[in-house]
PDB file of C-alpha atoms in Angstrom:
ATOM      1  CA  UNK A  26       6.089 -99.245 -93.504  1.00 61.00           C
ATOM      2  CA  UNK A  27       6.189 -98.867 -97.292  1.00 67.00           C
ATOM      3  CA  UNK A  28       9.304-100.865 -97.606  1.00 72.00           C
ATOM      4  CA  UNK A  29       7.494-103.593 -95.414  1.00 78.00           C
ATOM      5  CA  UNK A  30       4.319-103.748 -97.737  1.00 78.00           C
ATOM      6  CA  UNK A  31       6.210-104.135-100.790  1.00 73.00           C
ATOM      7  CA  UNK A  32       8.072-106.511 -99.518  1.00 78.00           C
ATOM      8  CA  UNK A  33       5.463-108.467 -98.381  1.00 82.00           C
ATOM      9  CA  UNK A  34       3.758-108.249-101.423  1.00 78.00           C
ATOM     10  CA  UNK A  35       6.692-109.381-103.442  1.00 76.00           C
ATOM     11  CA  UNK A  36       6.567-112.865-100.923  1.00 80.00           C
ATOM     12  CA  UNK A  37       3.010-113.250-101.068  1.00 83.00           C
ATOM     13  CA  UNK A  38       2.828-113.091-105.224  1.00 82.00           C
ATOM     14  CA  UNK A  39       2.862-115.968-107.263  1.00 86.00           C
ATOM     15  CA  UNK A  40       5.978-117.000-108.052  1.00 84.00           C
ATOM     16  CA  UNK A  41       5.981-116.647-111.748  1.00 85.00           C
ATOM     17  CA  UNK A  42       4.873-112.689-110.913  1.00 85.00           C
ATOM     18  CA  UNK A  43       7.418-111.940-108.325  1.00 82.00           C
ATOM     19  CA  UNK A  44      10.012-110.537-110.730  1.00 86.00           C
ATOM     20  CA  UNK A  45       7.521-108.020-112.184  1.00 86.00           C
ATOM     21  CA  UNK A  46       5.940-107.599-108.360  1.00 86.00           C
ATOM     22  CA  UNK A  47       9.397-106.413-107.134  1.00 85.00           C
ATOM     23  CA  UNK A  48      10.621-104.704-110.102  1.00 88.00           C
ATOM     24  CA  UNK A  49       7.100-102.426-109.608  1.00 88.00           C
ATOM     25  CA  UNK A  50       8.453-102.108-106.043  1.00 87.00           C
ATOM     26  CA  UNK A  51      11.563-101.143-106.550  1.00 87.00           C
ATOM     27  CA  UNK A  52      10.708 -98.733-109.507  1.00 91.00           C
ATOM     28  CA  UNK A  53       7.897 -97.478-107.155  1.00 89.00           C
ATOM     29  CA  UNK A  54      10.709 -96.322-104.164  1.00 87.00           C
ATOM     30  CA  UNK A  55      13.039 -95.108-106.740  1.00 92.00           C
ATOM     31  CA  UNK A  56       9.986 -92.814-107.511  1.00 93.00           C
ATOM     32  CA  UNK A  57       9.287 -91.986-104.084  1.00 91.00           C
ATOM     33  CA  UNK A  58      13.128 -91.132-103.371  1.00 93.00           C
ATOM     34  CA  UNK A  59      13.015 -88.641-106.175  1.00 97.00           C
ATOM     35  CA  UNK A  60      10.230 -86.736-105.087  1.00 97.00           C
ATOM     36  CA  UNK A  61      11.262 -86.390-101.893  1.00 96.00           C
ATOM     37  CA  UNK A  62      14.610 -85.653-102.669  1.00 97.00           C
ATOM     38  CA  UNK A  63      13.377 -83.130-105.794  1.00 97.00           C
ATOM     39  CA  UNK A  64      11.144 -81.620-102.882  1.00 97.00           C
ATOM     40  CA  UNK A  65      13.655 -81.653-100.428  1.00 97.00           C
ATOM     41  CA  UNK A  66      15.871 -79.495-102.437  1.00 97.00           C
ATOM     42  CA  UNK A  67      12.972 -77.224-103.788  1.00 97.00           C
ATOM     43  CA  UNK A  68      12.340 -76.277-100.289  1.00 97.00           C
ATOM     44  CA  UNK A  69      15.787 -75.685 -99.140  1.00 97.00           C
ATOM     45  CA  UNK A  70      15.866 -73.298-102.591  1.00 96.00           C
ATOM     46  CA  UNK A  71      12.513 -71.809-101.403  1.00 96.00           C
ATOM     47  CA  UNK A  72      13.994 -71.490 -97.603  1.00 95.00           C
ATOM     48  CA  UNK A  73      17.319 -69.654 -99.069  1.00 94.00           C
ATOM     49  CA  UNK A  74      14.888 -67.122-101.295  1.00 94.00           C
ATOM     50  CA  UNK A  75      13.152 -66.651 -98.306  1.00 94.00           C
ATOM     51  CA  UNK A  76      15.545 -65.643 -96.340  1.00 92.00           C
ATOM     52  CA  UNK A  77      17.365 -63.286 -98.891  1.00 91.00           C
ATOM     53  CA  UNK A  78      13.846 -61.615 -99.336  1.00 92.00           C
ATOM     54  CA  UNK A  79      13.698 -61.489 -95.555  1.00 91.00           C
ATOM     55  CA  UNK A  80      16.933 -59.270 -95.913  1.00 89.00           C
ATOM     56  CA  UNK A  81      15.639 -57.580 -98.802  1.00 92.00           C
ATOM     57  CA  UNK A  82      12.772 -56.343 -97.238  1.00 92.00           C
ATOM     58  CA  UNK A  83      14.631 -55.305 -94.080  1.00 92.00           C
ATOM     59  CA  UNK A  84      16.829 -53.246 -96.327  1.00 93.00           C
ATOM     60  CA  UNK A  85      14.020 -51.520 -98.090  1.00 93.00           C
ATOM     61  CA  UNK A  86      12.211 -51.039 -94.281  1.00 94.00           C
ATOM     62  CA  UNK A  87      15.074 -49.443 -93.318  1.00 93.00           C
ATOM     63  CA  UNK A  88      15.653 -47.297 -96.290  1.00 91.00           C
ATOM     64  CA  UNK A  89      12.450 -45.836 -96.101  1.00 91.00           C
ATOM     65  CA  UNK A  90      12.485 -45.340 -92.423  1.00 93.00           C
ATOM     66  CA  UNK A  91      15.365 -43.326 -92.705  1.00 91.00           C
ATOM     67  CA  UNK A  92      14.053 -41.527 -95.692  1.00 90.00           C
ATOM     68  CA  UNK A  93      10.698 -40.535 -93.659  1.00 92.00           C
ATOM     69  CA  UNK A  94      12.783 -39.137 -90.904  1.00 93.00           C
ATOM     70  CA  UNK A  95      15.104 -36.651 -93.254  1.00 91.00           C
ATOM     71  CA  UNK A  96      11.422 -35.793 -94.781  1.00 92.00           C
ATOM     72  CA  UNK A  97      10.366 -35.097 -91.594  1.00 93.00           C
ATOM     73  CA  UNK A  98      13.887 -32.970 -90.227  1.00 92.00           C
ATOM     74  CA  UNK A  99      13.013 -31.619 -94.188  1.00 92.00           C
ATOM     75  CA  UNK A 100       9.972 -30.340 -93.483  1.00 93.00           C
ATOM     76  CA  UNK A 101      10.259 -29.502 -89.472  1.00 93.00           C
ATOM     77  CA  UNK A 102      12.919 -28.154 -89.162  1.00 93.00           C
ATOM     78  CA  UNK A 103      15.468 -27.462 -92.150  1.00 94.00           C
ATOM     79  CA  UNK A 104      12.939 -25.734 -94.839  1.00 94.00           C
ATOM     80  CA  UNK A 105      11.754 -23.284 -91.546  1.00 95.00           C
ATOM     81  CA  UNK A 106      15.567 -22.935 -90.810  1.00 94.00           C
ATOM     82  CA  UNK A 107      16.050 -21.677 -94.224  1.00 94.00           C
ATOM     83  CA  UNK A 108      13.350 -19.242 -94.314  1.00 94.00           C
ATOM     84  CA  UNK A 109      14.072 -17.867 -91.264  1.00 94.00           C
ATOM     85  CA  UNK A 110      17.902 -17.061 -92.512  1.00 94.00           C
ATOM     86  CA  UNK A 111      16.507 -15.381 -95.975  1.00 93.00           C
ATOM     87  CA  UNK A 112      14.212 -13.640 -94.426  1.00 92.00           C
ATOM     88  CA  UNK A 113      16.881 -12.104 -92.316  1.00 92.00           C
ATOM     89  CA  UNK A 114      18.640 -11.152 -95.432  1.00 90.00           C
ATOM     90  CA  UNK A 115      20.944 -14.375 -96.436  1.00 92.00           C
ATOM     91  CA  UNK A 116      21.395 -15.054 -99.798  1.00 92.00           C
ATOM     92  CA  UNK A 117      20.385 -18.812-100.863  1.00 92.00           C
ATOM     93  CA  UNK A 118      24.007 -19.448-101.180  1.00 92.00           C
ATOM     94  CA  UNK A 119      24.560 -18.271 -97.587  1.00 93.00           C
ATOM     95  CA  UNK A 120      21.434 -19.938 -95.640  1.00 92.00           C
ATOM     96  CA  UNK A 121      22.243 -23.521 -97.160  1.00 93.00           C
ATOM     97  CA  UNK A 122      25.426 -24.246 -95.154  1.00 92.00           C
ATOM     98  CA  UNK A 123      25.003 -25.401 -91.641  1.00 86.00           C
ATOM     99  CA  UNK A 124      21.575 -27.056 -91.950  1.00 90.00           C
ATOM    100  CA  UNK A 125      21.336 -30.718 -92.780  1.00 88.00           C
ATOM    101  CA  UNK A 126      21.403 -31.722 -95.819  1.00 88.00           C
ATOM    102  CA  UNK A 127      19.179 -34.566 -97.354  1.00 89.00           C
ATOM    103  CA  UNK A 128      20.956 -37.888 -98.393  1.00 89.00           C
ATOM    104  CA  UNK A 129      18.128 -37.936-101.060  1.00 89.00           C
ATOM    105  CA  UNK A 130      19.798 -36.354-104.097  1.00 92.00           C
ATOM    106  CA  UNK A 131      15.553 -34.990-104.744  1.00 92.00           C
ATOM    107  CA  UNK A 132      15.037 -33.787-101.827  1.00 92.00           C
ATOM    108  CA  UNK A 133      18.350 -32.339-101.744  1.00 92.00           C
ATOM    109  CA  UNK A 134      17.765 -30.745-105.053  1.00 94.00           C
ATOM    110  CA  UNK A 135      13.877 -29.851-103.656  1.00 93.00           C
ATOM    111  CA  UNK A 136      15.720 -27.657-100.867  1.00 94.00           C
ATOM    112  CA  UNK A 137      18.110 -25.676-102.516  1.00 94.00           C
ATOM    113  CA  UNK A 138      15.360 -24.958-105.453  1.00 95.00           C
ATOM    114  CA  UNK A 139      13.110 -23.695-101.845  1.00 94.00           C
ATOM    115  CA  UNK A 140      16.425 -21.834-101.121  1.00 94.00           C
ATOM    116  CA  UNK A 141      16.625 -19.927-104.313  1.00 95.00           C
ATOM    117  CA  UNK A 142      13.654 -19.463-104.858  1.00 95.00           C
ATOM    118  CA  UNK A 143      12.172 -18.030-101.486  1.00 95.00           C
ATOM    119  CA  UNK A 144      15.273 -15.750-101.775  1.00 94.00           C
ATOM    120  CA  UNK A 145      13.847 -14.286-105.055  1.00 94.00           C
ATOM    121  CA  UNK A 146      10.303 -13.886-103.854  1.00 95.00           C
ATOM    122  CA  UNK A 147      12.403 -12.049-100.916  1.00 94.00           C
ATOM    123  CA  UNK A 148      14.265  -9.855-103.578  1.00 93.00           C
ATOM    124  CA  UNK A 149      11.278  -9.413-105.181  1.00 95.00           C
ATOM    125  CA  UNK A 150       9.312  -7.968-101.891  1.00 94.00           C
ATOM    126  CA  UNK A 151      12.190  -5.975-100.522  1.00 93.00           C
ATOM    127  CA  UNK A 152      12.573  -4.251-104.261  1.00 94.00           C
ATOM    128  CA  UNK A 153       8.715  -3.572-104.282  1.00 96.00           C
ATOM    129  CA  UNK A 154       9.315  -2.194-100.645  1.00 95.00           C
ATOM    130  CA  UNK A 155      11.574   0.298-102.264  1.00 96.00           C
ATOM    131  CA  UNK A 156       9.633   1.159-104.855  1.00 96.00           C
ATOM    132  CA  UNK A 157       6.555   2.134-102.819  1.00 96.00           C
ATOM    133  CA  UNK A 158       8.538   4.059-100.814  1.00 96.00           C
ATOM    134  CA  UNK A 159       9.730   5.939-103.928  1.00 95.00           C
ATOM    135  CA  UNK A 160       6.230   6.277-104.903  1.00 95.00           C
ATOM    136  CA  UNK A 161       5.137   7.568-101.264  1.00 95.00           C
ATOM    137  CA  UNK A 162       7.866   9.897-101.130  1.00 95.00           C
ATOM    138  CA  UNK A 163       7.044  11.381-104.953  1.00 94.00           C
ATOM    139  CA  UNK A 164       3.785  11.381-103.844  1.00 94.00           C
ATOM    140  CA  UNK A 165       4.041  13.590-100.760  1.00 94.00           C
ATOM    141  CA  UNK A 166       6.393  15.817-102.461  1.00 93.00           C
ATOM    142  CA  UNK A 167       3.753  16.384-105.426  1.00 93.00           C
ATOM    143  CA  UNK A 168       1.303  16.882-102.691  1.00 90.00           C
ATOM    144  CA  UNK A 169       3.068  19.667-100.860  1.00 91.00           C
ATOM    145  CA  UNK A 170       3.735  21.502-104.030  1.00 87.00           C
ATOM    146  CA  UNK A 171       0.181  21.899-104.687  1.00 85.00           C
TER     147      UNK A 171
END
């Protein structure tokens, strides 16, 4: 349709103007086909980031899908799993093999610091145990000798 108008336009000028009428046109279209080919090729540049992005952010979604679920085995099932076995006596060395470890090298490092440390706290409890008992037993033994 463009094409058509200048065309027309280029018969319909004077003659001694035709020359500068059609140069205009043709310099016009050779504008027109570099815009739309710049365009074209900014789109099919904007279409490939897209779709990398697209895969990008399908990576990260599934990244921190699987991350929520070994927070949620974490905190469900393998930190109770753990206290359970020190409390029963294991040693954190001993209650962190055979329960699922974390691909997260933090939250891996977050459960075996739980490990260790509940096992002190145990220690800790089970040696203050013994000591009151000490105490109890000192202290019924001073009782009976008054």
């Amino acid at each position: 349709l463009q094409f058509a108008a200048g065309a027309a336009t280029t018969v319909v000028a004077p003659d001694n103007a035709r020359t500068w009428v059609l140069g205009t046109a043709v310099a016009a279209w050779c504008c027109v086909a570099v815009a739309v080919a710049v365009a074209s090729s900014q789109l099919r540049r904007a279409r490939r980031d897209a779709a990398a992005r697209g895969g990008e952010l399908e990576m990260t979604k599934h990244n921190w899908m699987q991350q929520s679920a070994e927070a949620s085995q974490l905190v469900s099932v393998t930190l109770p799993e753990i206290a359970k076995r020190v409390k029963n006596g294991a040693s954190a060395a001993e209650a962190l093999p055979g329960v699922p470890a974390p691909s997260d090298p933090h939250q891996r490092q977050m459960l075996h610091l739980f490990a260790a440390e509940l096992a002190e706290s145990v220690r800790r409890r089970d040696d203050a145990q013994a000591e009151l008992r000490a105490l109890r037993g000192e202290l019924a033994r001073g009782t009976e000798e008054m």
